[in-house]
C-alpha positions as semicolon CSV with decimal commas, in nm:
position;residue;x (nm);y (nm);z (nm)
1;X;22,726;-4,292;-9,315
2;X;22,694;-3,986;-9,537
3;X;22,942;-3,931;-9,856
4;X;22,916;-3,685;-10,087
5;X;23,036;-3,705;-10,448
6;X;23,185;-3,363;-10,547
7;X;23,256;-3,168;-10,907
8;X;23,137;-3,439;-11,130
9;X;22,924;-3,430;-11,464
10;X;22,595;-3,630;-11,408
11;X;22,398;-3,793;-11,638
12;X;22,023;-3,730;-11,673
13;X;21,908;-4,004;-11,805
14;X;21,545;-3,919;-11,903
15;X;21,721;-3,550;-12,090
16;X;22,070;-3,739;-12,231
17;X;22,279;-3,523;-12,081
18;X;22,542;-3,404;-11,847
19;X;22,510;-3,142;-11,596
20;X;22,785;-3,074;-11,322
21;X;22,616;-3,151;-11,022
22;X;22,747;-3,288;-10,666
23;X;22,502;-3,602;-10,518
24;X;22,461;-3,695;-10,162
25;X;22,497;-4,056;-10,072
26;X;22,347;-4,208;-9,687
27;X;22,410;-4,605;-9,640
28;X;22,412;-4,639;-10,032
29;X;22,117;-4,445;-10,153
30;X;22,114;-4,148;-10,359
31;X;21,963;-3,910;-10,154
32;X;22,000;-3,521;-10,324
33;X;22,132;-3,432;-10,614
34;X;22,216;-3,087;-10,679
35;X;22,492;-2,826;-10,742
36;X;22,691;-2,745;-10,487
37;X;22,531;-2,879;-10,195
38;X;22,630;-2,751;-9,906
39;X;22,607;-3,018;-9,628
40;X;22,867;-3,180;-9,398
41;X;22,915;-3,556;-9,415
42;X;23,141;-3,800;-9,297
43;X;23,297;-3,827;-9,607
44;X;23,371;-3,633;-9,939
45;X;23,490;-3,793;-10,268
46;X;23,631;-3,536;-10,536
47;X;23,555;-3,644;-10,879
48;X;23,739;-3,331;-11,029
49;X;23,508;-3,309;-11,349
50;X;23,494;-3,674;-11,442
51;X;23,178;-3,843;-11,570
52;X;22,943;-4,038;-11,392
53;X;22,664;-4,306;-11,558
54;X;22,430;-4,505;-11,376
55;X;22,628;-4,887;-11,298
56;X;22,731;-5,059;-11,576
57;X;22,558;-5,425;-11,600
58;X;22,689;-5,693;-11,768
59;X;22,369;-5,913;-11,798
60;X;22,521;-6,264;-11,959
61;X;22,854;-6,382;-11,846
62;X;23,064;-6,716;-11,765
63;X;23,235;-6,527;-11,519
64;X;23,418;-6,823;-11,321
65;X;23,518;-6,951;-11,699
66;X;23,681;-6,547;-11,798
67;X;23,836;-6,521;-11,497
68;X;24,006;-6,893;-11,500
69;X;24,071;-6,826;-11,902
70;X;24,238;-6,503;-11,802
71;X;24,482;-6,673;-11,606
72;X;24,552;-6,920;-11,832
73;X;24,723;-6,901;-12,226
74;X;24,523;-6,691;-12,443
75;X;24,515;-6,814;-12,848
76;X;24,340;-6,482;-12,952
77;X;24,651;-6,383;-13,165
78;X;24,786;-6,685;-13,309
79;X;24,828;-6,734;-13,657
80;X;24,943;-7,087;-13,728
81;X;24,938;-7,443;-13,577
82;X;25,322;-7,392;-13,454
83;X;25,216;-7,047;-13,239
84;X;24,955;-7,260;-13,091
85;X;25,170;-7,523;-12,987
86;X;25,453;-7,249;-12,875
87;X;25,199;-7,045;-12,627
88;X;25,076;-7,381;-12,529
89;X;25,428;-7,544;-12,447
90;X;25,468;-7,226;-12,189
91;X;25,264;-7,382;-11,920
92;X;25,315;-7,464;-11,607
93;X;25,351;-7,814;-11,607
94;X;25,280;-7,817;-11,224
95;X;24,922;-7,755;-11,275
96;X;24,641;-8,043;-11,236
97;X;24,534;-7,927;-11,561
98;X;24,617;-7,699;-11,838
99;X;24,405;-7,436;-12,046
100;X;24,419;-7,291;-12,353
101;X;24,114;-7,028;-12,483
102;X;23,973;-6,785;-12,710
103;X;24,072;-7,038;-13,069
104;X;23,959;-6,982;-13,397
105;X;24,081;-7,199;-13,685
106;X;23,931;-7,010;-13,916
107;X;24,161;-6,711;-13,833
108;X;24,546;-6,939;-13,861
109;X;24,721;-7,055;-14,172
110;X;24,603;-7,431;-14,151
111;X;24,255;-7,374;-14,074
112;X;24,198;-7,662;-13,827
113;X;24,243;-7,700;-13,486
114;X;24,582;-7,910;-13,346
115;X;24,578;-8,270;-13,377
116;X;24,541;-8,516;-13,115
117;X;24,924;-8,616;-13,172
118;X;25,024;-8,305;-13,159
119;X;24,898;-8,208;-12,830
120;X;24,972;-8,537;-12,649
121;X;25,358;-8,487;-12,789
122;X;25,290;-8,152;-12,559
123;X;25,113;-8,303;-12,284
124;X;25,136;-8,680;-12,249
125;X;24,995;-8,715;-11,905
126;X;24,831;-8,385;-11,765
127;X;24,489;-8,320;-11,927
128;X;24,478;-8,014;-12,128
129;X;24,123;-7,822;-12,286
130;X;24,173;-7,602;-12,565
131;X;23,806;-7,406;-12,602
132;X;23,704;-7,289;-12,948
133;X;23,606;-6,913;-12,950
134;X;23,245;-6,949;-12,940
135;X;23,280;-7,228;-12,682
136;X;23,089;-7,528;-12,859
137;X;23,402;-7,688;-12,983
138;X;23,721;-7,788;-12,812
139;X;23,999;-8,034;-12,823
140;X;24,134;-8,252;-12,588
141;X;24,446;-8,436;-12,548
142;X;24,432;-8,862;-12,473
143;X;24,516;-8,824;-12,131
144;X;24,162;-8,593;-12,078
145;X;23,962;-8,836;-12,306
146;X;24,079;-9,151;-12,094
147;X;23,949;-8,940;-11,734
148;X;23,681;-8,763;-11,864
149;X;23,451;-9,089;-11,869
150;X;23,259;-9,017;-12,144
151;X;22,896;-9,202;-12,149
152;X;22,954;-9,306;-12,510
153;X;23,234;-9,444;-12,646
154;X;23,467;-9,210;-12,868
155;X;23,534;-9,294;-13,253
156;X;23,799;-9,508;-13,347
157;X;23,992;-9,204;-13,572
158;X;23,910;-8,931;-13,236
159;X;24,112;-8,669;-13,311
160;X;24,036;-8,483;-13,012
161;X;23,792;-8,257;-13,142
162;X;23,406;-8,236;-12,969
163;X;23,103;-8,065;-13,030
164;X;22,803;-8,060;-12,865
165;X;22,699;-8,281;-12,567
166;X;23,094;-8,466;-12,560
167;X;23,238;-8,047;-12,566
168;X;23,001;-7,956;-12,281
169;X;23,075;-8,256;-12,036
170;X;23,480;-8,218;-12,137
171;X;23,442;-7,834;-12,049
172;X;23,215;-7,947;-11,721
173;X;23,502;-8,181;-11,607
174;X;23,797;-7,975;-11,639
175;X;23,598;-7,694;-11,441
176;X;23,481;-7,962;-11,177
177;X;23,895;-8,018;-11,141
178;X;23,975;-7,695;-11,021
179;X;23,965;-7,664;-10,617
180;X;23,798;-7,392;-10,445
181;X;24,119;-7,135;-10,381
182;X;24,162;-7,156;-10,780
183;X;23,772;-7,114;-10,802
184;X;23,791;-6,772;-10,593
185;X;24,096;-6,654;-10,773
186;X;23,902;-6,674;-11,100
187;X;23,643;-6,440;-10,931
188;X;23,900;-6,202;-10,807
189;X;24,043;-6,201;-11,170
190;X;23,678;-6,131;-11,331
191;X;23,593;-5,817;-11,026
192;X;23,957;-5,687;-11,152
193;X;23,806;-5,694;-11,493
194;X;23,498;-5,566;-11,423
195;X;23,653;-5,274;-11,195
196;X;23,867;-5,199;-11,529
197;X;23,578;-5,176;-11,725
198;X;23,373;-4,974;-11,527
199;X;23,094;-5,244;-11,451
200;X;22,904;-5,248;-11,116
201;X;22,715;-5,598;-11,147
202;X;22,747;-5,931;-11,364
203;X;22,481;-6,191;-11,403
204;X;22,692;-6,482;-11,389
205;X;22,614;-6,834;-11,528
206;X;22,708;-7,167;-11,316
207;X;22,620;-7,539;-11,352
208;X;22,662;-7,773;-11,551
209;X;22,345;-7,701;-11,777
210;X;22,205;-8,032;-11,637
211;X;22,216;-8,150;-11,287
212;X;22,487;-7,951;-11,124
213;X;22,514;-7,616;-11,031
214;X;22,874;-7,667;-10,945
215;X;23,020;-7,393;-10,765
216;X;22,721;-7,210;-10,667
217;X;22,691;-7,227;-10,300
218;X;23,065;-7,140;-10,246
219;X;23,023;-6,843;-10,434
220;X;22,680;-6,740;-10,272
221;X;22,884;-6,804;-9,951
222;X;23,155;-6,521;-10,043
223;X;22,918;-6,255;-10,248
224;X;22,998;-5,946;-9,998
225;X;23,419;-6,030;-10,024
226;X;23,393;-5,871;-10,367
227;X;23,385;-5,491;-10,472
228;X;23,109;-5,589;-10,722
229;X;22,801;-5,744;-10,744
230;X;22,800;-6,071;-10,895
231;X;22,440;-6,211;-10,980
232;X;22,513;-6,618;-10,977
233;X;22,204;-6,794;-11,185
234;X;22,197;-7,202;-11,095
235;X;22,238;-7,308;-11,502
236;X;22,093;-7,633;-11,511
237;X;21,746;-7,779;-11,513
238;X;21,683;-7,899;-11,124
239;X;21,424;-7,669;-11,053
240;X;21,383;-7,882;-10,695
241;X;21,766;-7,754;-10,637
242;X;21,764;-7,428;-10,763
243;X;21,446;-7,348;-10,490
244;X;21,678;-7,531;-10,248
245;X;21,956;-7,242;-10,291
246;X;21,688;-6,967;-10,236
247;X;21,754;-6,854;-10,614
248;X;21,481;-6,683;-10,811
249;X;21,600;-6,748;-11,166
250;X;21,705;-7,058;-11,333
251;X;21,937;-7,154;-11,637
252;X;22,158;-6,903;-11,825
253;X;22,342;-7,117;-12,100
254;X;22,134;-7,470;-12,080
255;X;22,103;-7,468;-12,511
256;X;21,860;-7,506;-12,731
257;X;22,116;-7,467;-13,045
258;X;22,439;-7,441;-13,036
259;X;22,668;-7,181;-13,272
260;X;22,707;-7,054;-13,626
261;X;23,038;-7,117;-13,614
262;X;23,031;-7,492;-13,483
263;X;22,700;-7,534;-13,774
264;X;22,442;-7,633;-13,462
265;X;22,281;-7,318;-13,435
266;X;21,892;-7,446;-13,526
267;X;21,805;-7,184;-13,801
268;X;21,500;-7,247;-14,059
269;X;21,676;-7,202;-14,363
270;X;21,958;-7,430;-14,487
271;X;22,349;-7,285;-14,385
272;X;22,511;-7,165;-14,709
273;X;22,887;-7,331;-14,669
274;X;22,781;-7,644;-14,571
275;X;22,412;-7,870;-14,611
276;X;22,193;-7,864;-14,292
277;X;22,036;-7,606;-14,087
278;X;22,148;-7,673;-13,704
279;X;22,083;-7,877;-13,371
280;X;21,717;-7,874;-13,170
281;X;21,916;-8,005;-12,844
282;X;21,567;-8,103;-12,701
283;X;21,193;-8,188;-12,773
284;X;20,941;-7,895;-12,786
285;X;20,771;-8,114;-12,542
286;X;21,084;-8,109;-12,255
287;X;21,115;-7,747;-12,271
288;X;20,737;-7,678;-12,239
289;X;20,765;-7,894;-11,901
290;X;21,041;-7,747;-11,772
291;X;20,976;-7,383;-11,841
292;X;20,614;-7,464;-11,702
293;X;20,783;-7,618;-11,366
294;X;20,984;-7,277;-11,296
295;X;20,710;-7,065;-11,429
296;X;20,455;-7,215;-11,191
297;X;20,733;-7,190;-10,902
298;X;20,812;-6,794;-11,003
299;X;21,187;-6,896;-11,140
300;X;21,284;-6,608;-11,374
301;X;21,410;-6,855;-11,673
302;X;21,714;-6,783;-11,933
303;X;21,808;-7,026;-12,215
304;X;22,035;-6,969;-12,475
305;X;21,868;-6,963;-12,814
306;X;22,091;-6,890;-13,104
307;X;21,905;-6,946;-13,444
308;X;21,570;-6,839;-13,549
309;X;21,414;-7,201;-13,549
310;X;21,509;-7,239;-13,178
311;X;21,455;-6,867;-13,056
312;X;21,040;-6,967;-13,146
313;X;21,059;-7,281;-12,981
314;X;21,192;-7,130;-12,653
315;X;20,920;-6,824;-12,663
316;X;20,641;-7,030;-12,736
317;X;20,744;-7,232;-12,403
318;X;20,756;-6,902;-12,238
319;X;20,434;-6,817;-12,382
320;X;20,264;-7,144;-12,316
321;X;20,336;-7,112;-11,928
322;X;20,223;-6,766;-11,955
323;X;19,927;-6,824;-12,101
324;X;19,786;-7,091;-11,813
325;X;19,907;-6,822;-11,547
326;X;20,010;-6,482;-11,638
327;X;20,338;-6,347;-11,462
328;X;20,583;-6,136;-11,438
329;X;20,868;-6,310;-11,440
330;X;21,045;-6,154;-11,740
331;X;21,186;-6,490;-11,872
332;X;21,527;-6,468;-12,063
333;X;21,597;-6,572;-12,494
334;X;21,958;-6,501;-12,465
335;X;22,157;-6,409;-12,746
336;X;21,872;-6,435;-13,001
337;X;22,109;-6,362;-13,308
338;X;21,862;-6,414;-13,560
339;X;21,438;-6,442;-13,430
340;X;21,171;-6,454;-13,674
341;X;20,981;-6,176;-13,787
342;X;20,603;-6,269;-13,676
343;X;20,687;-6,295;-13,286
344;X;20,859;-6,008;-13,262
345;X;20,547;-5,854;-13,110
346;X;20,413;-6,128;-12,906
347;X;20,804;-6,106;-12,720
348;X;20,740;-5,791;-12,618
349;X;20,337;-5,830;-12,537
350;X;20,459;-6,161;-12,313
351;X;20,710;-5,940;-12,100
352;X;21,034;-6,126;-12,240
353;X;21,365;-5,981;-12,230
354;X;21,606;-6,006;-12,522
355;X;21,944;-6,060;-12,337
356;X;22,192;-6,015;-12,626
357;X;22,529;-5,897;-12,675
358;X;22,596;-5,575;-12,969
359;X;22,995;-5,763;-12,995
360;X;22,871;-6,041;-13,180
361;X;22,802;-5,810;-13,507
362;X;23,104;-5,552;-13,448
363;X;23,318;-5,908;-13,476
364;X;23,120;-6,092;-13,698
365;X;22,848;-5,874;-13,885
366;X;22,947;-5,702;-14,240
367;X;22,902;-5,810;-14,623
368;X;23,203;-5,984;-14,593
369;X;23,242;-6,126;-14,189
370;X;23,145;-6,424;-14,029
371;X;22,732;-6,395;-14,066
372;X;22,747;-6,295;-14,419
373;X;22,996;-6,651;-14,501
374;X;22,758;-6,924;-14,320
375;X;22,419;-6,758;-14,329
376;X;22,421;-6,506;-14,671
377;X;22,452;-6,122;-14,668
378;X;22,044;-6,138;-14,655
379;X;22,013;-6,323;-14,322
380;X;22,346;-6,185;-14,187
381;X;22,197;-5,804;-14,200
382;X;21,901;-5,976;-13,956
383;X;22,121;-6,067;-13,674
384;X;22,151;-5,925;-13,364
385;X;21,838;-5,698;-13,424
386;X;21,890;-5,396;-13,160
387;X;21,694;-5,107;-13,297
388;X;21,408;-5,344;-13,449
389;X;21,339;-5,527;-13,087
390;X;21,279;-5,195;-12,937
391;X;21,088;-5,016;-13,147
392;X;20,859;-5,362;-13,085
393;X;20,871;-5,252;-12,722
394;X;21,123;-5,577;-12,628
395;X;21,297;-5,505;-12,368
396;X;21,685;-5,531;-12,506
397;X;21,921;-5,639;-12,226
398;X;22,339;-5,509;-12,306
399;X;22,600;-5,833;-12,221
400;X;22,889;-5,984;-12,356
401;X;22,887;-6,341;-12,268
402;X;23,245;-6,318;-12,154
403;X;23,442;-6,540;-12,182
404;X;23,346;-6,512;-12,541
405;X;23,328;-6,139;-12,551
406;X;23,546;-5,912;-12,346
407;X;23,397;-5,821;-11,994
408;X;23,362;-5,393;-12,141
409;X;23,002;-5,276;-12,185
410;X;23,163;-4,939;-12,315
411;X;23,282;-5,129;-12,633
412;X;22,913;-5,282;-12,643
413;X;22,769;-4,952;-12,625
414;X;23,037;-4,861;-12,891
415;X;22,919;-5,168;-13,114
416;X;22,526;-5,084;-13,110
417;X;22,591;-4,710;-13,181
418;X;22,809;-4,824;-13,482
419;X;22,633;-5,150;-13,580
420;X;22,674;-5,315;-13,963
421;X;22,320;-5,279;-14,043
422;X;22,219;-4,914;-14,011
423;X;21,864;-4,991;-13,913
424;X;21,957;-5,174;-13,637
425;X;22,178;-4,908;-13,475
426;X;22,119;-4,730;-13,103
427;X;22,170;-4,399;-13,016
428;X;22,452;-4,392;-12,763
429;X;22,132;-4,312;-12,472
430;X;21,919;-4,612;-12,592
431;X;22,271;-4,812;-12,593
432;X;22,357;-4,698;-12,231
433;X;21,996;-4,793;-12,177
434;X;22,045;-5,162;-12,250
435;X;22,310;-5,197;-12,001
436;X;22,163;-4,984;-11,722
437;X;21,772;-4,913;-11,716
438;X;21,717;-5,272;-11,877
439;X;21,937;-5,436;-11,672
440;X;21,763;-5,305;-11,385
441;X;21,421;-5,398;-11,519
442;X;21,584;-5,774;-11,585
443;X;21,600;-5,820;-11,214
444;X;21,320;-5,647;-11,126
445;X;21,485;-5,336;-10,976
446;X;21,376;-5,080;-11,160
447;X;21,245;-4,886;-10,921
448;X;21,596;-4,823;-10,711
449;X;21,883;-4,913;-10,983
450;X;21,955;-4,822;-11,339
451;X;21,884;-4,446;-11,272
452;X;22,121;-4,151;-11,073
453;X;21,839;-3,988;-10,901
454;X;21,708;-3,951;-10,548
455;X;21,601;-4,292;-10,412
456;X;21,831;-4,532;-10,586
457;X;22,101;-4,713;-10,547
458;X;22,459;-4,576;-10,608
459;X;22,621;-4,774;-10,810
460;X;22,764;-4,532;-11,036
461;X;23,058;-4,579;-11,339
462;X;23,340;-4,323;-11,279
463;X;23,409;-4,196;-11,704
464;X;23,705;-3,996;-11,810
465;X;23,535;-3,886;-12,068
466;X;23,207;-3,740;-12,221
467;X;23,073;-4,039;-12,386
468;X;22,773;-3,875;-12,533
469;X;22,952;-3,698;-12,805
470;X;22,993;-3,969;-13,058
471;X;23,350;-3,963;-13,238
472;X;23,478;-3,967;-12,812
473;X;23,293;-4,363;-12,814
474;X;23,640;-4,537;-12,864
475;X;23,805;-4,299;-12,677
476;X;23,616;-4,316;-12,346
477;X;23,712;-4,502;-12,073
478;X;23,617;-4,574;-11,676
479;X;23,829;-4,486;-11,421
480;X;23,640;-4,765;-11,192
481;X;23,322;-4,745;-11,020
482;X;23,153;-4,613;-10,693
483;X;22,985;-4,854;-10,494
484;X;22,919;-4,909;-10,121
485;X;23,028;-4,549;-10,068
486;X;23,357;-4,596;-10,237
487;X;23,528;-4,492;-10,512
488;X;23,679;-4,797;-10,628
489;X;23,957;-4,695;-10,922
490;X;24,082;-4,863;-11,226
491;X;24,414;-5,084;-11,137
């Protein structure tokens, strides 16, 4: 099959810039690029002027989690306790259980999350899980708490709130109660998404972060029924049954902290609202062994690292294994919202990728936002460290970590060009970079993806508009994507 792509602005990636140019596509594979080509082929998209980027990549998700959220009740906008329990009250009682996503207290009247009375007044006997923002705190109603089975007996005065280890298994056990048609409609909801937002492949995280891999295998079974590319990485710590699937990478979300906004994010330095400074969820000694297991067994590994104090602990696993056998395996400290000065270098010398998501400051950075209130103006202009990682050579890898974030790597782009810190701002090429090039590189396909030229893959992002000129950022948008030798459009 030949298809040719016709009257549409290319970008050069290695020159940032546009050049009308038609490209040649046989089975997939860029094969000339050039103006005006003049060759038959069996089929001829017009692009009539519109603006074509290398495949968006969305590099951290919870894909299964955004696309059951996004059928569910949204608490985004909510401003008190009695909004809650109105969008709440409008489900459909029918379901085996109910959902509610995308809280903040901080952000309504009352500044808590509902009470354990008032939700069972809601909900007496179907279990309902109402997921704080960030996702390491969530309430549950009496009914959930009684079938959840929880290894530890709750407090007396439970109020249905849970952090850590209790959040996780609640979250793990309403996902485990979904059956598999409700499983694949939360993919088909996510590829709608992703189509929307002009992304071509997401890295998406399953599992328990323990034993369980969950859905895994299902999806793996149904990969080529979707228009994009979904990456699925086994997120738990069984490197036995991740080998069994055939996968090459391991983990995603298994912690090491926790949040800033949930106080268990492990950070050196105390948290300045409230005493302490964070969660280690596990021994420097368990992650050295585990790390060292998938090393040895070339598993790519990704753990989420939050604070400082457990970004170090996770490299210097990483950089144990690699020092008894040097590989390639470009190993994963996701998020890594605040990392130490001294290893920035040794990050980059070890190969590690920086898989991190420029939302978190445009939401949360600023004198006056979320970093500066629990971690000081001073620590809060060292988050999310964009510019300073690569000019350390890191490799800095563009997600969103949707659910939390939306599933748009044009409003990441948007985010790093425009950071709070201006030292720690991309230019709009390094910031298409992250989510193209460096995506490629993360899954060691750099040498056919992340690129339009001859040789690679087309996967392409179909832009209305010219997003190198910088006041256009909030104004551009995709009109879908090209992939497979079809221009797949926007719904």
């Amino acid at each position: 099959m030949k298809t040719i792509l016709r009257h549409a602005n290319i970008y050069n990636s290695d020159k940032c810039v546009f050049t009308p140019q038609d490209i040649l596509v046989q089975n997939g594979i860029i094969v000339d690029i050039a103006p005006d080509l003049l060759i038959d082929a069996d089929r001829c998209i017009n692009l009539n002027g519109k603006y074509l980027i290398p495949g968006l990549v969305d590099s951290h998700t919870h894909s299964f989690e955004g696309g059951l959220y996004a059928l569910s009740i949204d608490l985004g906008e909510v401003g008190s306790i009695s909004e809650v329990l109105e969008m709440l009250d409008t489900a459909d009682r029918q379901q085996k259980v109910i959902f509610g996503f995308n809280f903040d207290e901080n952000r309504i009247k009352e500044k808590r999350f509902p009470s354990l009375v008032e939700l069972d007044k809601l909900f007496p006997s179907t279990p309902l899980l109402l997921r704080r923002v960030d996702g390491h705190s969530c309430v549950i109603n009496s009914i959930a708490a009684k079938q959840i089975g929880f290894p530890n007996d709750l407090p007396n005065d439970f109020n249905g709130l849970l952090r850590k280890e209790e959040n996780d298994l609640a979250a793990h056990w309403f996902h485990r109660n979904v059956d598999n048609e409700t499983i694949l409609k939360a993919y088909k909801k996510a590829e709608e998404i992703a189509i929307n937002n002009g992304v071509t492949t997401i890295h998406t995280m399953l599992g328990d972060a323990e034993s369980d891999y969950l859905h895994f295998e299902l999806l793996q079974n149904h990969l080529n029924d979707f228009r994009v590319e979904f990456i699925p990485y086994p997120q738990m710590f069984s490197v036995k049954k991740a080998l069994s699937v055939n996968s090459s990478r391991i983990g995603g979300c298994i912690l090491a902290d926790g949040s800033f906004g949930s106080h268990t994010a492990a950070i050196y330095n105390d948290y300045v609202d409230e005493p302490g400074n964070g969660v280690l969820y596990r021994s420097d000694e368990f992650w050295n062994k585990f790390v060292f297991e998938a090393h040895i067994n070339n598993l790519q590994v990704g753990v989420h690292c939050l604070g400082d104090r457990a970004v170090s602990q996770i490299f210097n696993a990483y950089k144990n294994a690699n020092i008894v056998e040097r590989k390639d395996l470009r190993h994963q400290l996701i998020h890594a919202e605040l990392v130490d000065d001294s290893i920035l270098p040794e990050i980059a010398e070890y190969g590690i990728a920086c898989v991190m998501q420029p939302m978190f400051d445009k939401l949360w950075g600023g004198d006056s936002q979320f970093y500066s209130k629990v971690l000081g103006k001073e620590r809060a202009l060292k988050s999310n460290r964009l510019k300073t990682m690569l000019k350390h050579g890191i490799r800095v890898v563009g997600s969103s970590d949707w659910y939390i974030t939306p599933l748009a790597p044009l409003m990441g782009i948007e985010a790093a060009v425009n950071h709070h810190n201006p030292d720690e701002r991309l230019s709009i090429a390094e910031a298409i970079q992250i989510y193209t090039e460096n995506a490629a590189w993360l899954t060691h396909n750099e040498d056919n993806s992340g690129k339009i030229a001859k040789g690679f893959k087309a996967n392409l992002t179909v832009l209305d508009n010219n997003i190198l000129i910088e006041n256009n950022l909030s104004k551009v948008s995709s009109n879908g994507i090209i992939r497979n030798e079809k221009w797949v459009k926007a719904f």
